[in-house]
N, CA, C and O atoms as CSV, one atom per row, in Angstrom:
chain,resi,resn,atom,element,x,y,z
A,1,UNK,N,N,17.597,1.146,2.843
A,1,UNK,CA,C,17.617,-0.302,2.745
A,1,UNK,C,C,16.306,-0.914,3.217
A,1,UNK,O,O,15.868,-1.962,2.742
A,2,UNK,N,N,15.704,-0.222,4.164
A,2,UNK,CA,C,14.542,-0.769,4.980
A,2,UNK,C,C,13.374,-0.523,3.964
A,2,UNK,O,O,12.396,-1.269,3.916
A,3,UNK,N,N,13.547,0.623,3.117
A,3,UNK,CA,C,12.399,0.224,2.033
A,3,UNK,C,C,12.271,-0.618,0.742
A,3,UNK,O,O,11.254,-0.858,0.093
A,4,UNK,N,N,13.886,-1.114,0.470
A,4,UNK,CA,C,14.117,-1.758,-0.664
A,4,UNK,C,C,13.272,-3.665,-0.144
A,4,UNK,O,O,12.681,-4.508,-0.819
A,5,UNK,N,N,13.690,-3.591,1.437
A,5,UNK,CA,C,13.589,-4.751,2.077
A,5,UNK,C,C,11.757,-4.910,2.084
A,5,UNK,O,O,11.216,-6.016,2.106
A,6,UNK,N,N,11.241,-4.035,2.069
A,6,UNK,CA,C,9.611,-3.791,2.254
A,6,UNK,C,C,9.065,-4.289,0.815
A,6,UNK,O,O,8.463,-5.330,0.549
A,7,UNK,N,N,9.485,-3.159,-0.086
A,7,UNK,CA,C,8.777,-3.536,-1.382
A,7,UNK,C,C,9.142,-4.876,-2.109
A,7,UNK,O,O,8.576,-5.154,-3.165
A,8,UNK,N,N,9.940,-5.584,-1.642
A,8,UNK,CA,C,10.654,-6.815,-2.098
A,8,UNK,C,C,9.611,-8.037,-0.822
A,8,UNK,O,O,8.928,-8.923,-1.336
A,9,UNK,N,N,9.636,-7.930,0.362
A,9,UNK,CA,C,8.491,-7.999,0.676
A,9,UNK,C,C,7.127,-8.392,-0.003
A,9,UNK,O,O,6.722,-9.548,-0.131
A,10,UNK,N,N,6.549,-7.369,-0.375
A,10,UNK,CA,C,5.583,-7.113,-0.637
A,10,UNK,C,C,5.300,-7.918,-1.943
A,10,UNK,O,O,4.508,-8.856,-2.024
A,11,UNK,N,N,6.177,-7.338,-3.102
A,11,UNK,CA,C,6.306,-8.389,-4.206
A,11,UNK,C,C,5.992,-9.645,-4.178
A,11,UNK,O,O,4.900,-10.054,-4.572
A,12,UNK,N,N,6.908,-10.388,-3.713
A,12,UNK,CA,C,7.112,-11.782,-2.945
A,12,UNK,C,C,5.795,-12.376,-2.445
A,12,UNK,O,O,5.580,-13.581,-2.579
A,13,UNK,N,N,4.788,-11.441,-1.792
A,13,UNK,CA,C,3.573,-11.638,-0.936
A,13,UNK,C,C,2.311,-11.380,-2.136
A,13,UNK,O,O,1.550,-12.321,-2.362
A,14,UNK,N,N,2.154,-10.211,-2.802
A,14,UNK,CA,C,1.074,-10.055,-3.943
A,14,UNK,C,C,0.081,-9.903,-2.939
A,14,UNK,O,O,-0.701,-10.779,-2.572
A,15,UNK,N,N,0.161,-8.691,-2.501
A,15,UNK,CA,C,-1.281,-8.136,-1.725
A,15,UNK,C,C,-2.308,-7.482,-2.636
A,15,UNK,O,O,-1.973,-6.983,-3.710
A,16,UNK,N,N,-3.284,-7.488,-2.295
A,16,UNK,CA,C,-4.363,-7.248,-2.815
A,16,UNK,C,C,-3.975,-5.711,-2.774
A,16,UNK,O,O,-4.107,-5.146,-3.859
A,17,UNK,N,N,-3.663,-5.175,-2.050
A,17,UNK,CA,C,-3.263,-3.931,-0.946
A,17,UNK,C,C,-2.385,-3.377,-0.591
A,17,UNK,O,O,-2.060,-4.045,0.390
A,18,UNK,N,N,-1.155,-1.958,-0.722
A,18,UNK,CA,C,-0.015,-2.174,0.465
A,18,UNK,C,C,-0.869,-0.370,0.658
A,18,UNK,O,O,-1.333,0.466,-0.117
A,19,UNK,N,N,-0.701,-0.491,2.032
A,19,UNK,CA,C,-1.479,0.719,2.660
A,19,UNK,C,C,-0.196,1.262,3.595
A,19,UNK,O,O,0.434,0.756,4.523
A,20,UNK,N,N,-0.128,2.515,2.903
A,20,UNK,CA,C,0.815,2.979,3.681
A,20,UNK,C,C,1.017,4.680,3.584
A,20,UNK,O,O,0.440,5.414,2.781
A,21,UNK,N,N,1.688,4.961,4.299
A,21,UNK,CA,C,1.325,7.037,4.354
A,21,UNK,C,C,2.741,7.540,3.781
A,21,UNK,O,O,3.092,8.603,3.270
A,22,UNK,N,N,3.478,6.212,4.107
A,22,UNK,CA,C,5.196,6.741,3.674
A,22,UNK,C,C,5.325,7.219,2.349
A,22,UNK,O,O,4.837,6.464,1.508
A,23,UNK,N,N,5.891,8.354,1.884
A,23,UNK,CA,C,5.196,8.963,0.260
A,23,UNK,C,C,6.326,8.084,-0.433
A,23,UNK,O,O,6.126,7.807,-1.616
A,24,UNK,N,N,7.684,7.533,0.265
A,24,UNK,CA,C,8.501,7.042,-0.567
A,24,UNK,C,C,8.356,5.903,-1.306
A,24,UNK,O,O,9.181,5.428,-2.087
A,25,UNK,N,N,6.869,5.327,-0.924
A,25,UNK,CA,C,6.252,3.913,-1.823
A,25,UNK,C,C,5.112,4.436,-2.577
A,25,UNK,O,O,4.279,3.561,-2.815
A,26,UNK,N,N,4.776,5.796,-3.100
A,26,UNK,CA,C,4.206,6.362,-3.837
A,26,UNK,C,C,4.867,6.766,-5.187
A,26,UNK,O,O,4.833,7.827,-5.809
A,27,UNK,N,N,5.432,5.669,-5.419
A,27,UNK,CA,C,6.225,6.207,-7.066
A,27,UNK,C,C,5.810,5.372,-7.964
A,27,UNK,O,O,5.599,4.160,-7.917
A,28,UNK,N,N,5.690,6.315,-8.974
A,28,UNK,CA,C,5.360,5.592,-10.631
A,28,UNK,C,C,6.046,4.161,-10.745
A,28,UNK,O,O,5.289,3.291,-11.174
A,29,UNK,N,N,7.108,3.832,-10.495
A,29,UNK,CA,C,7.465,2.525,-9.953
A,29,UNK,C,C,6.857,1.600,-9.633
A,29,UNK,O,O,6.296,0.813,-10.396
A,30,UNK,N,N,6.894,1.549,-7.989
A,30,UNK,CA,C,6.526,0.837,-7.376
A,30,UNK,C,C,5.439,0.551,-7.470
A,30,UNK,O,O,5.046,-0.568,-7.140
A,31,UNK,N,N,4.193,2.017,-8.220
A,31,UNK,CA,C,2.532,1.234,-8.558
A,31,UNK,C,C,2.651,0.482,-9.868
A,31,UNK,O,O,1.732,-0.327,-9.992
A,32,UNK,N,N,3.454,0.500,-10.828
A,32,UNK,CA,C,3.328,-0.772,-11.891
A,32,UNK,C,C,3.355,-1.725,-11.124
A,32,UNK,O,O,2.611,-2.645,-11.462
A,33,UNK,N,N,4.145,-1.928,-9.862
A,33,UNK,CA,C,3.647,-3.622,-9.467
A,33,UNK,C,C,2.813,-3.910,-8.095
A,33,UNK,O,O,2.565,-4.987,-7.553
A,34,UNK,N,N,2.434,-2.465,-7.688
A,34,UNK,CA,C,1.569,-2.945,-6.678
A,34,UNK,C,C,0.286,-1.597,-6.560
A,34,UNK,O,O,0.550,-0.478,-6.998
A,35,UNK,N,N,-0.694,-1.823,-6.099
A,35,UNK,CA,C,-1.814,-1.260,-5.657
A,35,UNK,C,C,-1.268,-0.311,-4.091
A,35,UNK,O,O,-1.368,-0.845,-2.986
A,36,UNK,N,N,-0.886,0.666,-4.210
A,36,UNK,CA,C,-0.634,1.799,-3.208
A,36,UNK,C,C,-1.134,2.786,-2.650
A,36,UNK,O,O,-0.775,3.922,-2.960
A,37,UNK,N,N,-2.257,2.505,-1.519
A,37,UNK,CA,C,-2.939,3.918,-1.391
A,37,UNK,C,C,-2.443,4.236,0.381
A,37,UNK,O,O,-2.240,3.426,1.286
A,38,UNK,N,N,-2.363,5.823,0.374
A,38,UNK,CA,C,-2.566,6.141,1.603
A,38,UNK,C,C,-3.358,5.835,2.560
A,38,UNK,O,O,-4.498,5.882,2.098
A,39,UNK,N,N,-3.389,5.426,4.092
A,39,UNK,CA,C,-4.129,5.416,5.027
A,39,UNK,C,C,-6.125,6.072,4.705
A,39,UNK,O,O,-7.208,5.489,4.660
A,40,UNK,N,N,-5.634,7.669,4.541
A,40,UNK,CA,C,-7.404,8.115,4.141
A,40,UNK,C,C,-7.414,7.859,2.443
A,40,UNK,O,O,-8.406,8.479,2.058
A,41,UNK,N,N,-6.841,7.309,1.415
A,41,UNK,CA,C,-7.307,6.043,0.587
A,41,UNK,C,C,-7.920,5.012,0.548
A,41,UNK,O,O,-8.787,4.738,-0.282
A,42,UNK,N,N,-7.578,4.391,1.352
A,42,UNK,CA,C,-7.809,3.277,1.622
A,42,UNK,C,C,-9.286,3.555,2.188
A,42,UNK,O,O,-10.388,3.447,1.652
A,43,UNK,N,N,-8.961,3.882,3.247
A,43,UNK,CA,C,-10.643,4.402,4.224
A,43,UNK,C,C,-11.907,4.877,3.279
A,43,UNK,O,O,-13.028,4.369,3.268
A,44,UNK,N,N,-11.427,6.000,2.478
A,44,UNK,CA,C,-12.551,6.643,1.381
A,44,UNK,C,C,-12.842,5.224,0.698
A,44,UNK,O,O,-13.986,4.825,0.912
A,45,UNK,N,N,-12.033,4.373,-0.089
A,45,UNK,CA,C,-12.339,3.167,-1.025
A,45,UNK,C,C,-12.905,2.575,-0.087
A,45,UNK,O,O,-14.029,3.001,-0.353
A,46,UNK,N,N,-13.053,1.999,0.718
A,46,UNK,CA,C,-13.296,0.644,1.985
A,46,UNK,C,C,-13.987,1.048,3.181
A,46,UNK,O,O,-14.529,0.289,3.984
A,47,UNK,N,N,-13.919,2.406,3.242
A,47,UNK,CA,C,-14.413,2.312,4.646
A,47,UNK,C,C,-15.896,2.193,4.914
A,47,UNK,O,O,-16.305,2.244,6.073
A,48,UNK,N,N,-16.509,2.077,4.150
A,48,UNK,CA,C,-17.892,1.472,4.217
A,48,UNK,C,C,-18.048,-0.257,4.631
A,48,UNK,O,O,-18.967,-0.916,5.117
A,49,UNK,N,N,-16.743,-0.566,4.195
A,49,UNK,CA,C,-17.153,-2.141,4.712
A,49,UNK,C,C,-16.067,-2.869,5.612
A,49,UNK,O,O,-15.920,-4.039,5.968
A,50,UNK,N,N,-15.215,-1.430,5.882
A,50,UNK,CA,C,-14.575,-1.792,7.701
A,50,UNK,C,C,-15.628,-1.918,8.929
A,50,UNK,O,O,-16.264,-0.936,9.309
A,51,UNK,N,N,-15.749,-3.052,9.454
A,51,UNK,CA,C,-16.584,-3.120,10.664
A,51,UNK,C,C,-15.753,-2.888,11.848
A,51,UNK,O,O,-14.774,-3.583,12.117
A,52,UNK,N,N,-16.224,-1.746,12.660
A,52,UNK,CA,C,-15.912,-1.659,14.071
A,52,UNK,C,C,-16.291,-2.740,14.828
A,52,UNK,O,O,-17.359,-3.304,14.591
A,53,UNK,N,N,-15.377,-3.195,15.929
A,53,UNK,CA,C,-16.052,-4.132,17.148
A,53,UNK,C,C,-15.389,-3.710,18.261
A,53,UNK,O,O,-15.648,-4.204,19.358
């Protein structure tokens, strides 16, 4: 239920982004309506323009 409640969430919101490691939001599904990458995804795409402080 707690993931039906997330991706409905997420929908609702239209992130640029949903970053997450949980593989159960890694389905052919759920990427027709959203952009889904793992934690070191995300980092390899972006991590050049994450600033540390």
């Amino acid at each position: 239920m707690l993931h039906l409640l997330i991706v409905v969430s997420a929908l609702l919101a239209q992130p640029d982004i949903l970053v997450t490691g949980d593989q159960d939001f890694h389905t052919p599904e759920i990427k027709e309506q959203l952009v889904v990458l793992s934690p070191s995804e995300f980092l390899r795409a972006f991590g050049s323009d994450v600033h540390h402080h």
